[in-house]
Coordinates of C-alpha atoms in Angstrom, one line a residue:
Chain A
X24 CA 136.8 110.3 109.7
X25 CA 134.5 108.2 107.1
X26 CA 131.0 109.9 105.7
X27 CA 127.7 108.9 107.0
X28 CA 125.7 106.9 104.9
X29 CA 122.7 108.0 103.7
X30 CA 121.0 105.1 104.2
X31 CA 121.6 102.1 106.3
X32 CA 120.4 98.9 107.7
X33 CA 122.1 97.5 111.0
X34 CA 121.7 93.9 112.2
X35 CA 118.6 93.0 110.2
X36 CA 116.7 90.3 111.3
X37 CA 113.4 88.8 109.7
X38 CA 111.9 85.4 109.7
X39 CA 108.2 83.9 108.8
X40 CA 107.5 81.8 111.5
X41 CA 110.1 79.7 111.8
X42 CA 111.6 80.0 108.7
X43 CA 114.6 82.6 108.9
X44 CA 115.1 84.7 105.7
X45 CA 117.1 87.7 106.6
X46 CA 120.2 86.7 109.3
X47 CA 122.0 89.9 110.1
X48 CA 121.8 92.2 107.1
X49 CA 124.2 95.0 106.8
X50 CA 124.2 97.7 104.5
X51 CA 125.1 101.0 104.1
X52 CA 124.5 103.1 100.7
X53 CA 126.7 106.4 100.2
X54 CA 124.9 109.6 98.9
X55 CA 125.2 109.4 95.1
X56 CA 125.9 105.9 94.7
X57 CA 124.5 103.0 92.5
X58 CA 124.7 99.9 94.7
X59 CA 123.7 96.8 93.4
X60 CA 122.0 93.6 95.3
X61 CA 122.6 90.4 94.2
X62 CA 122.6 86.6 95.0
X63 CA 120.4 83.8 93.8
X64 CA 116.4 83.2 93.8
X65 CA 115.4 83.2 97.4
X66 CA 118.5 84.7 99.1
X67 CA 116.1 87.3 101.0
X68 CA 116.7 90.0 98.3
X69 CA 113.1 91.2 97.5
X70 CA 112.0 90.9 101.5
X71 CA 115.1 93.1 102.1
X72 CA 114.0 95.2 100.3
X73 CA 110.7 95.0 101.4
X74 CA 112.0 96.3 105.1
X75 CA 113.7 98.8 104.2
X76 CA 111.2 100.5 102.4
X77 CA 108.4 99.4 105.3
X78 CA 106.8 96.7 104.1
X79 CA 108.0 94.2 106.5
X80 CA 109.1 95.4 110.1
X81 CA 112.0 93.7 110.8
X82 CA 112.4 91.6 114.0
X83 CA 115.3 92.6 115.1
X84 CA 117.7 95.5 113.8
X85 CA 117.9 98.9 112.5
X86 CA 116.9 101.5 109.2
X87 CA 118.2 104.4 109.2
X88 CA 117.8 106.9 106.5
X89 CA 119.4 110.9 106.8
X90 CA 120.4 110.3 110.0
X91 CA 116.7 108.9 111.1
X92 CA 115.6 105.9 112.5
X93 CA 112.5 104.9 110.3
X94 CA 112.7 101.1 111.6
X95 CA 109.1 99.9 111.1
X96 CA 107.2 103.0 110.1
X97 CA 104.8 102.5 107.5
X98 CA 105.8 102.5 103.6
X99 CA 103.8 105.7 103.0
X100 CA 105.7 107.6 105.8
X101 CA 108.9 106.3 104.4
X102 CA 107.8 107.6 101.0
X103 CA 107.0 110.9 102.3
X104 CA 110.9 110.9 103.7
X105 CA 111.7 110.5 99.9
X106 CA 112.6 106.9 100.0
X107 CA 111.1 105.4 96.8
X108 CA 110.6 101.8 95.3
X109 CA 110.0 100.0 92.5
X110 CA 108.9 96.4 92.2
X111 CA 109.9 93.0 90.8
X112 CA 106.3 92.3 90.1
X113 CA 104.5 95.8 87.6
X114 CA 102.6 97.3 90.3
X115 CA 100.9 100.1 88.5
X116 CA 97.5 101.8 88.6
X117 CA 96.0 99.7 85.7
X118 CA 93.0 102.1 84.6
X119 CA 94.8 105.2 84.8
X120 CA 96.5 107.0 81.4
X121 CA 100.3 106.7 81.8
X122 CA 100.5 110.2 82.4
X123 CA 98.0 109.5 85.4
X124 CA 100.2 106.9 87.2
X125 CA 102.7 109.3 87.3
X126 CA 100.8 112.4 88.3
X127 CA 99.1 110.9 91.5
X128 CA 102.9 110.1 92.6
X129 CA 104.1 113.9 91.9
X130 CA 104.3 115.8 96.1
X131 CA 102.6 118.6 94.8
X132 CA 99.9 116.3 93.9
X133 CA 100.0 114.1 97.0
X134 CA 100.2 117.1 99.3
X135 CA 96.7 118.1 98.3
X136 CA 95.5 114.4 98.5
X137 CA 92.8 115.7 100.9
X138 CA 91.1 118.8 98.8
X139 CA 88.2 117.8 97.4
X140 CA 87.2 121.0 95.3
X141 CA 90.4 121.5 93.0
X142 CA 90.3 120.5 89.7
X143 CA 93.2 117.9 89.6
X144 CA 93.8 117.7 85.7
X145 CA 93.7 121.9 85.5
X146 CA 96.8 121.7 87.8
X147 CA 99.2 122.1 84.7
X148 CA 102.5 122.9 87.4
X149 CA 101.8 119.1 88.2
X150 CA 101.1 117.9 84.4
X151 CA 104.2 119.3 83.0
X152 CA 106.3 118.1 86.0
X153 CA 104.4 114.4 85.6
X154 CA 104.9 115.1 81.4
X155 CA 108.6 115.6 82.0
X156 CA 109.1 112.6 84.2
X157 CA 107.5 110.2 81.4
X158 CA 110.0 111.8 78.9
X159 CA 112.8 111.0 81.1
X160 CA 112.4 107.4 81.1
X161 CA 111.4 107.4 77.4
X162 CA 107.6 107.3 77.1
X163 CA 106.8 110.6 76.0
X164 CA 104.3 110.4 73.1
X165 CA 102.4 107.7 75.0
X166 CA 101.1 109.9 77.9
X167 CA 97.6 109.2 77.4
X168 CA 98.0 105.7 76.7
X169 CA 96.1 103.7 79.6
X170 CA 98.9 101.6 81.4
X171 CA 97.5 98.2 80.3
X172 CA 97.9 99.0 77.1
X173 CA 101.3 99.9 76.9
X174 CA 104.1 96.8 76.1
X175 CA 105.8 95.0 78.9
X176 CA 108.7 97.0 77.7
X177 CA 106.8 100.8 78.2
X178 CA 105.3 99.5 81.8
X179 CA 108.6 98.4 83.3
X180 CA 109.7 101.8 82.4
X181 CA 106.5 103.5 83.5
X182 CA 107.0 101.1 86.6
X183 CA 110.3 103.0 87.5
X184 CA 108.9 106.5 86.5
X185 CA 106.1 106.2 88.9
X186 CA 108.9 105.5 91.8
X187 CA 111.1 108.5 90.1
X188 CA 108.0 111.2 90.3
X189 CA 108.0 110.9 94.3
X190 CA 111.0 113.4 93.9
X191 CA 113.1 110.7 96.0
X192 CA 116.1 111.2 97.7
X193 CA 117.2 107.9 97.5
X194 CA 115.6 105.1 94.7
X195 CA 114.8 101.5 95.4
X196 CA 114.7 99.4 92.2
X197 CA 113.6 95.7 92.5
X198 CA 115.0 93.5 89.6
X199 CA 114.3 95.8 86.8
X200 CA 114.6 93.6 83.8
X201 CA 112.8 91.3 85.3
X202 CA 111.1 89.1 82.1
X203 CA 112.9 91.4 79.9
X204 CA 114.4 90.3 76.3
X205 CA 118.1 91.3 75.4
X206 CA 116.9 93.7 72.9
X207 CA 115.3 96.2 75.5
X208 CA 117.5 95.4 78.1
X209 CA 119.8 98.0 76.9
X210 CA 117.3 101.0 76.9
X211 CA 116.7 100.3 80.7
X212 CA 120.6 99.9 81.1
X213 CA 120.6 103.2 79.4
X214 CA 117.7 104.8 81.7
X215 CA 119.9 103.6 85.0
X216 CA 122.8 105.2 83.8
X217 CA 121.1 108.0 82.9
X218 CA 119.5 108.6 86.4
X219 CA 122.5 107.6 87.7
X220 CA 123.7 111.0 87.3
X221 CA 120.9 112.2 89.7
X222 CA 120.0 109.8 92.3
X223 CA 121.1 107.6 94.6
X224 CA 120.3 104.2 94.2
X225 CA 120.1 100.4 94.9
X226 CA 119.1 98.1 92.5
X227 CA 118.5 94.3 93.0
X228 CA 119.2 92.6 89.8
X229 CA 119.2 88.8 88.6
X230 CA 121.2 90.1 85.6
X231 CA 124.9 90.2 86.0
X232 CA 126.4 91.9 83.2
X233 CA 123.8 94.7 84.1
X234 CA 124.4 95.0 87.2
X235 CA 128.4 94.8 86.6
X236 CA 128.4 97.4 84.1
X237 CA 126.6 100.0 86.3
X238 CA 126.8 99.6 89.9
X239 CA 129.8 101.4 92.1
X240 CA 129.5 99.2 94.6
X241 CA 127.7 95.1 94.7
X242 CA 126.3 93.8 97.6
X243 CA 126.1 89.6 97.2
X244 CA 123.2 88.5 99.4
X245 CA 123.0 84.7 100.2
X246 CA 121.3 82.6 102.7
X247 CA 119.9 85.7 104.3
X248 CA 123.6 87.1 104.9
X249 CA 125.8 89.6 102.8
X250 CA 128.1 87.2 102.1
X251 CA 130.2 89.7 100.2
X252 CA 131.0 93.2 99.4
X253 CA 132.5 95.6 96.9
X254 CA 133.4 97.3 93.8
X255 CA 132.8 94.9 90.3
X256 CA 136.4 94.9 90.3
X257 CA 136.9 93.5 93.8
X258 CA 134.2 90.7 93.2
X259 CA 135.3 89.4 90.6
X260 CA 138.4 88.7 92.5
X261 CA 136.4 87.4 95.4
X262 CA 136.6 83.6 95.8
X263 CA 133.2 83.4 97.5
X264 CA 131.6 84.8 94.5
X265 CA 134.1 82.6 92.3
X266 CA 133.2 80.1 94.1
X267 CA 129.3 80.0 93.9
X268 CA 128.0 79.9 90.4
X269 CA 127.7 83.9 90.4
X270 CA 131.3 83.9 89.8
X271 CA 131.0 81.9 86.5
X272 CA 128.5 84.6 85.0
X273 CA 131.3 87.6 85.5
Chain B
X18 CA 82.9 135.1 79.0
X19 CA 85.0 132.1 78.7
X20 CA 86.9 132.2 81.7
X21 CA 83.5 132.5 83.5
X22 CA 81.9 129.9 81.4
X23 CA 84.9 127.6 82.5
X24 CA 84.6 128.3 86.2
X25 CA 81.0 127.2 85.9
X26 CA 82.2 124.2 84.0
X27 CA 84.0 122.7 87.0
X28 CA 80.9 122.6 88.6
X29 CA 77.8 122.2 86.6
X30 CA 77.9 119.9 83.2
X31 CA 75.8 119.5 80.4
X32 CA 75.1 115.9 81.7
X33 CA 74.0 117.3 84.7
X34 CA 71.5 120.1 83.2
X35 CA 69.5 117.1 80.9
X36 CA 69.3 115.4 84.4
X37 CA 68.0 118.6 86.5
X38 CA 66.1 119.5 83.8
X39 CA 64.0 116.3 83.1
X40 CA 63.7 115.8 87.0
X41 CA 62.4 119.4 87.1
X42 CA 59.6 118.8 85.0
X43 CA 59.1 115.0 86.2
X44 CA 55.9 116.3 88.5
X45 CA 53.9 117.2 85.3
X46 CA 54.6 114.6 83.4
X47 CA 54.9 111.3 85.9
X48 CA 51.2 111.1 85.8
X49 CA 50.3 111.0 82.3
X50 CA 53.1 108.2 81.9
X51 CA 51.0 106.1 84.4
X52 CA 53.2 106.4 87.4
X53 CA 52.2 108.9 90.5
X54 CA 54.2 111.7 92.5
X55 CA 55.1 109.8 95.6
X56 CA 56.9 106.9 93.3
X57 CA 59.0 110.2 92.1
X58 CA 59.8 111.1 95.8
X59 CA 61.2 107.7 96.5
X60 CA 63.2 107.4 93.3
X61 CA 64.9 111.1 93.9
X62 CA 65.6 109.7 97.7
X63 CA 67.1 106.2 96.7
X64 CA 69.0 108.2 94.0
X65 CA 70.6 110.2 96.5
X66 CA 71.5 107.4 98.5
X67 CA 72.8 105.2 95.3
X68 CA 75.1 108.1 94.8
X69 CA 76.7 108.5 97.8
X70 CA 77.3 104.5 98.4
X71 CA 78.7 104.5 94.4
X72 CA 81.5 106.9 96.2
X73 CA 82.7 103.9 98.3
X74 CA 81.9 100.9 95.8
X75 CA 82.1 102.4 91.8
X76 CA 85.0 105.2 93.0
X77 CA 87.0 103.2 95.9
X78 CA 86.1 99.8 94.9
X79 CA 85.0 99.3 98.8
X80 CA 81.8 97.3 99.0
X81 CA 79.4 97.8 101.4
X82 CA 76.7 95.3 102.1
X83 CA 75.6 96.6 105.2
X84 CA 75.0 100.3 103.8
X85 CA 71.3 100.3 104.6
X86 CA 72.4 101.0 108.4
X87 CA 73.4 104.3 107.6
X88 CA 70.2 104.6 105.6
X89 CA 68.2 103.7 108.8
X90 CA 70.5 105.8 111.3
X91 CA 69.1 109.1 109.2
X92 CA 65.6 108.0 109.1
X93 CA 65.3 107.3 113.1
X94 CA 67.8 110.6 113.5
X95 CA 65.2 112.7 111.6
X96 CA 62.3 111.3 113.5
X97 CA 64.0 111.4 117.0
X98 CA 64.9 114.9 116.5
X99 CA 61.5 116.0 115.5
X100 CA 59.8 114.5 118.7
X101 CA 62.2 115.2 120.7
X102 CA 63.8 118.4 120.2
X103 CA 61.6 120.5 118.6
X104 CA 59.9 120.3 114.7
X105 CA 62.3 121.6 112.6
X106 CA 63.5 120.3 109.3
X107 CA 67.0 121.7 108.9
X108 CA 67.1 120.1 112.7
X109 CA 66.4 117.1 111.4
X110 CA 68.1 116.9 107.9
X111 CA 71.5 118.2 110.0
X112 CA 71.0 115.3 112.9
X113 CA 70.2 112.1 109.9
X114 CA 73.6 113.4 108.1
X115 CA 75.5 113.7 111.4
X116 CA 74.1 110.7 112.8
X117 CA 75.0 108.6 109.8
X118 CA 78.0 110.0 109.6
X119 CA 79.2 109.3 113.0
X120 CA 77.9 105.6 112.5
X121 CA 79.9 105.5 109.8
X122 CA 82.9 106.9 111.2
X123 CA 82.6 104.6 114.2
X124 CA 82.5 101.3 111.7
X125 CA 85.4 102.8 109.2
X126 CA 87.4 102.8 112.1
X127 CA 87.1 99.0 112.7
X128 CA 87.5 98.1 109.0
X129 CA 89.8 101.1 107.2
X130 CA 92.6 98.8 107.5
X131 CA 90.9 95.9 106.0
X132 CA 90.7 94.7 102.2
X133 CA 88.4 92.7 100.3
X134 CA 86.1 90.3 101.5
X135 CA 87.2 91.1 104.9
X136 CA 86.3 94.4 104.5
X137 CA 82.7 93.0 102.7
X138 CA 82.2 91.0 106.0
X139 CA 82.7 93.6 108.1
X140 CA 80.5 95.7 106.2
X141 CA 78.0 92.9 106.6
X142 CA 78.5 92.5 110.7
X143 CA 78.2 96.1 111.5
X144 CA 75.2 96.5 109.2
X145 CA 73.4 93.7 111.4
X146 CA 74.7 95.0 114.4
X147 CA 72.7 98.2 113.9
X148 CA 69.8 96.3 112.7
X149 CA 69.4 94.2 115.6
X150 CA 69.8 97.4 117.5
X151 CA 67.1 99.2 116.0
X152 CA 64.6 96.0 116.2
X153 CA 65.4 95.5 119.6
X154 CA 65.7 99.0 121.5
X155 CA 62.1 99.8 121.8
X156 CA 62.1 102.5 123.8
X157 CA 64.5 104.6 121.3
X158 CA 63.1 102.7 117.7
X159 CA 60.0 101.5 118.7
X160 CA 61.1 98.0 117.7
X161 CA 59.9 96.8 115.2
X162 CA 57.0 98.9 114.3
X163 CA 59.2 101.6 114.0
X164 CA 59.0 105.1 115.0
X165 CA 55.3 106.5 113.7
X166 CA 53.9 109.9 113.0
X167 CA 57.1 111.6 111.9
X168 CA 56.0 115.2 110.5
X169 CA 56.9 116.8 107.3
X170 CA 57.8 120.3 109.0
X171 CA 57.8 123.3 106.8
X172 CA 59.8 125.0 104.7
X173 CA 60.2 128.6 105.2
X174 CA 56.2 128.2 106.0
X175 CA 55.9 126.2 103.1
X176 CA 54.0 122.9 103.4
X177 CA 55.5 120.0 102.2
X178 CA 52.6 117.8 102.7
X179 CA 52.1 117.7 99.2
X180 CA 54.1 115.0 97.5
X181 CA 55.0 117.5 94.7
X182 CA 56.2 119.7 97.2
X183 CA 58.3 117.0 99.0
X184 CA 60.0 116.0 95.7
X185 CA 61.0 119.6 94.8
X186 CA 62.7 119.7 98.5
X187 CA 64.4 116.5 97.8
X188 CA 65.4 117.5 94.6
X189 CA 67.3 120.4 95.6
X190 CA 69.2 117.9 98.4
X191 CA 69.8 115.7 95.1
X192 CA 71.3 118.7 92.8
X193 CA 73.5 119.8 95.7
X194 CA 74.8 115.5 95.9
X195 CA 75.5 115.8 92.5
X196 CA 77.6 118.8 92.0
X197 CA 79.4 118.1 95.1
X198 CA 80.2 114.2 94.0
X199 CA 81.0 115.7 91.0
X200 CA 83.5 118.3 92.2
X201 CA 84.7 115.7 94.8
X202 CA 85.7 113.0 92.2
X203 CA 87.9 115.4 89.8
X204 CA 89.5 116.9 92.6
X205 CA 93.1 115.2 94.1
X206 CA 90.5 113.6 97.0
X207 CA 88.6 111.7 93.9
X208 CA 92.1 110.7 92.2
X209 CA 93.5 109.4 94.8
X210 CA 90.2 107.2 95.3
X211 CA 90.3 106.0 92.3
X212 CA 93.7 104.9 92.6
X213 CA 93.3 103.0 95.8
X214 CA 90.8 101.1 94.2
X215 CA 93.1 100.2 91.5
X216 CA 95.9 99.5 93.9
X217 CA 96.0 100.1 97.3
X218 CA 99.7 98.8 97.7
X219 CA 101.0 101.1 95.7
X220 CA 99.1 104.1 96.6
X221 CA 100.6 103.4 100.4
X222 CA 104.0 103.5 98.7
X223 CA 103.9 106.4 96.8
X224 CA 102.8 108.0 100.2
X225 CA 99.0 108.0 100.3
X226 CA 97.5 107.4 104.2
X227 CA 95.0 104.7 102.2
X228 CA 93.8 103.7 105.8
X229 CA 92.7 107.4 106.3
X230 CA 91.1 107.9 103.2
X231 CA 89.1 104.8 102.7
X232 CA 87.8 106.8 106.7
X233 CA 86.8 109.4 105.2
X234 CA 85.1 108.1 102.1
X235 CA 82.9 105.3 104.1
X236 CA 82.0 108.5 106.4
X237 CA 80.9 110.8 103.5
X238 CA 79.0 107.9 102.0
X239 CA 77.5 106.9 105.1
X240 CA 76.9 110.8 105.5
X241 CA 74.7 111.1 102.4
X242 CA 72.9 107.8 103.3
X243 CA 71.5 109.5 106.1
X244 CA 70.3 112.5 104.2
X245 CA 68.3 110.1 102.2
X246 CA 67.2 108.0 105.3
X247 CA 66.6 111.6 106.7
X248 CA 64.3 112.5 103.6
X249 CA 62.9 108.8 103.5
X250 CA 61.5 109.2 107.2
X251 CA 59.5 112.6 106.1
X252 CA 58.4 110.9 102.5
X253 CA 57.5 107.9 104.7
X254 CA 56.3 109.6 107.8
X255 CA 58.0 107.1 109.6
X256 CA 61.3 104.8 110.2
X257 CA 61.5 101.2 110.8
X258 CA 64.1 98.7 110.8
X259 CA 63.2 96.9 107.5
X260 CA 65.7 99.2 105.2
X261 CA 68.2 98.4 107.4
X262 CA 68.0 95.1 106.7
X263 CA 70.9 92.9 104.9
X264 CA 68.3 92.0 102.3
X265 CA 67.3 96.1 101.7
X266 CA 71.2 96.7 102.3
X267 CA 71.7 94.4 99.2
X268 CA 69.3 96.8 97.1
X269 CA 71.5 99.8 96.3
X270 CA 74.5 97.4 95.8
X271 CA 72.2 96.0 92.7
X272 CA 71.1 99.0 91.7
X273 CA 73.9 100.7 91.5
X274 CA 75.3 97.3 89.3
X275 CA 72.8 97.3 87.4
X276 CA 73.1 101.1 86.7
X277 CA 77.0 100.7 86.1
X278 CA 78.5 102.6 89.2
X279 CA 81.7 101.0 88.0
X280 CA 82.4 103.2 84.9
X281 CA 80.1 105.7 84.9
X282 CA 78.8 109.0 87.6
X283 CA 74.9 108.6 86.5
X284 CA 75.2 104.7 86.6
X285 CA 73.7 104.8 90.1
X286 CA 71.1 107.1 89.0
X287 CA 70.0 104.9 86.0
X288 CA 70.2 102.0 88.3
X289 CA 67.7 103.2 90.4
X290 CA 65.1 104.5 87.6
X291 CA 65.7 101.0 86.5
X292 CA 64.8 99.6 89.7
X293 CA 61.4 101.3 90.8
X294 CA 60.0 101.5 87.1
X295 CA 60.6 97.4 87.2
X296 CA 59.4 97.2 90.7
X297 CA 55.9 99.2 89.7
X298 CA 55.3 97.8 86.0
X299 CA 56.7 94.3 86.7
X300 CA 54.8 94.4 89.8
X301 CA 51.8 95.8 88.4
X302 CA 51.9 92.2 85.8
X303 CA 53.2 89.6 88.6
X304 CA 53.6 89.1 92.3
X305 CA 57.4 87.9 91.0
X306 CA 58.5 91.0 89.9
X307 CA 61.3 90.4 92.3
X308 CA 62.3 87.1 90.6
X309 CA 62.5 88.8 86.8
X310 CA 64.9 92.1 88.2
X311 CA 67.0 89.3 90.1
X312 CA 67.1 86.8 86.7
X313 CA 68.1 90.7 85.2
X314 CA 70.5 91.1 87.6
X315 CA 72.4 88.1 86.7
X316 CA 72.4 89.1 82.8
X317 CA 73.7 92.3 83.5
X318 CA 76.5 90.8 85.9
X319 CA 77.5 88.2 83.6
X320 CA 77.4 89.5 80.1
X321 CA 77.5 93.0 80.9
X322 CA 79.1 93.9 84.4
X323 CA 79.5 97.7 83.3
X324 CA 75.8 98.1 83.3
X325 CA 73.4 99.7 81.3
X326 CA 76.5 102.7 81.4
X327 CA 78.2 100.5 80.2
X328 CA 76.0 99.3 77.4
X329 CA 75.8 103.0 76.7
X330 CA 79.6 103.7 76.4
X331 CA 79.9 101.1 74.0
X332 CA 77.4 102.6 71.6
X333 CA 78.8 106.0 71.6
X334 CA 81.9 105.2 71.8
X335 CA 81.7 103.0 68.6
X336 CA 80.9 106.5 66.8
X337 CA 83.9 108.3 68.8
X338 CA 86.9 107.9 67.3
X339 CA 90.3 107.0 69.5
X340 CA 91.8 110.4 68.0
X341 CA 89.0 112.7 69.1
X342 CA 88.5 111.1 72.2
X343 CA 92.5 111.9 73.4
X344 CA 91.8 115.9 71.7
X345 CA 88.9 115.9 74.1
X346 CA 90.9 114.9 76.9
X347 CA 91.0 117.5 79.7
X348 CA 94.7 117.9 79.9
X349 CA 95.5 121.4 78.5
X350 CA 99.5 121.1 79.0
X351 CA 99.3 118.2 76.3
X352 CA 97.0 120.0 73.6
X353 CA 99.5 123.1 73.3

């Protein structure tokens, strides 16, 4: 008997107008795994994430999380169930400080979201939790910095911190290294390696080296389909991957 | 002692006490500065209206260009309750808040999933529907003449016939609205609506029901406009469709922006004072005062979109170093 995956996408189809973007996507992520999704620009990777996290509804197919069908549920409901994601283009609360960005995502604050009387800034338990999430991504000391004034690398880290603060059971990161120079990439690789011990993660990535170093399993998406799947070693030997540009990079 | 102080501090701030003190004494000096008692009543009513409006515009980032509708509905509801149910001030006020809140909730149901320009356009469309209804539904609203002879009922057998008395009655509501809104925007709810203003999409992705929050804010804001409308019906002794028009709905937007509602809680209060003082002082000098006021609005929007409150913050901030502002930050666990 094989173990059931924590998160599964079955036969996902998605089209925009007459353009088919995803065609028969099947993915399965096991508890504790770090899975990578790679593929060229326009392969449908981000659309795939958008379907899995509820931003788009698939035209056909099912999304299963922890045995429950979550297909077509709105993002907030999927998020409340413990599916969290970051974005390729930084997507923060720009006027808020780093701390406020994270604080608002802490489930304890979220559960009290309709409370109109309590003083949010005296909620020490939630604040301590937010501070520790910031520390986890290396933003300690920058808690009170407005997020728009942080450096690009710090903003990328905060992007992940907001997703982390929701106490996810599975974490989707959409191109966390997007726009980063190689000098700060190392810091992010360390962070992901550290998070890997605690979270089930799925990462879309452009940077092949980054992914091959970190991922347990990788799925290659091209033309809206999963064209290859396996461990980094298996993929290195795969003729599809070798024949494509991707092979030359790894 | 410190504990009690902190507990009071959650509800009442120094700025509030200053504002309340100035307003409490206003009837004693307002005539000395060349103004008149009735103006005070009007200013208070519009301050309440603008504060409620700013919850939507400044804190949630959602513009409503048809908010006059809820102000007007509050006024009509107050009048109709006095004429057809019984002459009782509390009943009238309750009717005003409730009717405007229900109308706001109805509209919010249709628009709270909209964003940006679509949200704004829908507020205009619904505002026009209410305005048009008020103009045409003679049997209930009295058409363009409006409802006449709305009484000012007594409060605990104190007569409100004098404008000073009505002023203090309105001031009580002003204080309640200020304290309640201040608490609300510092609560988790307030934190969420400010987050929605900055990034609706991300707020959804971290698990907030953005639509429901927008619905609630719109309804609360409409309810407060209704309260102001009810008081206005008493002040004017009538309720008429003019206040529901697009034009008059635009005034509250201007007041809020000129005052600096985007950057300060007190922005709408400042903006309301500026508007009425401009109306009375410029209006005494020239019939075209609204032209000059409009130009002032343009200048503010072009050069200082943060409004008067923004200018004030620039002036005071330069004197305070950043380090101090960090130390003054209300985050105990970081200061430890």
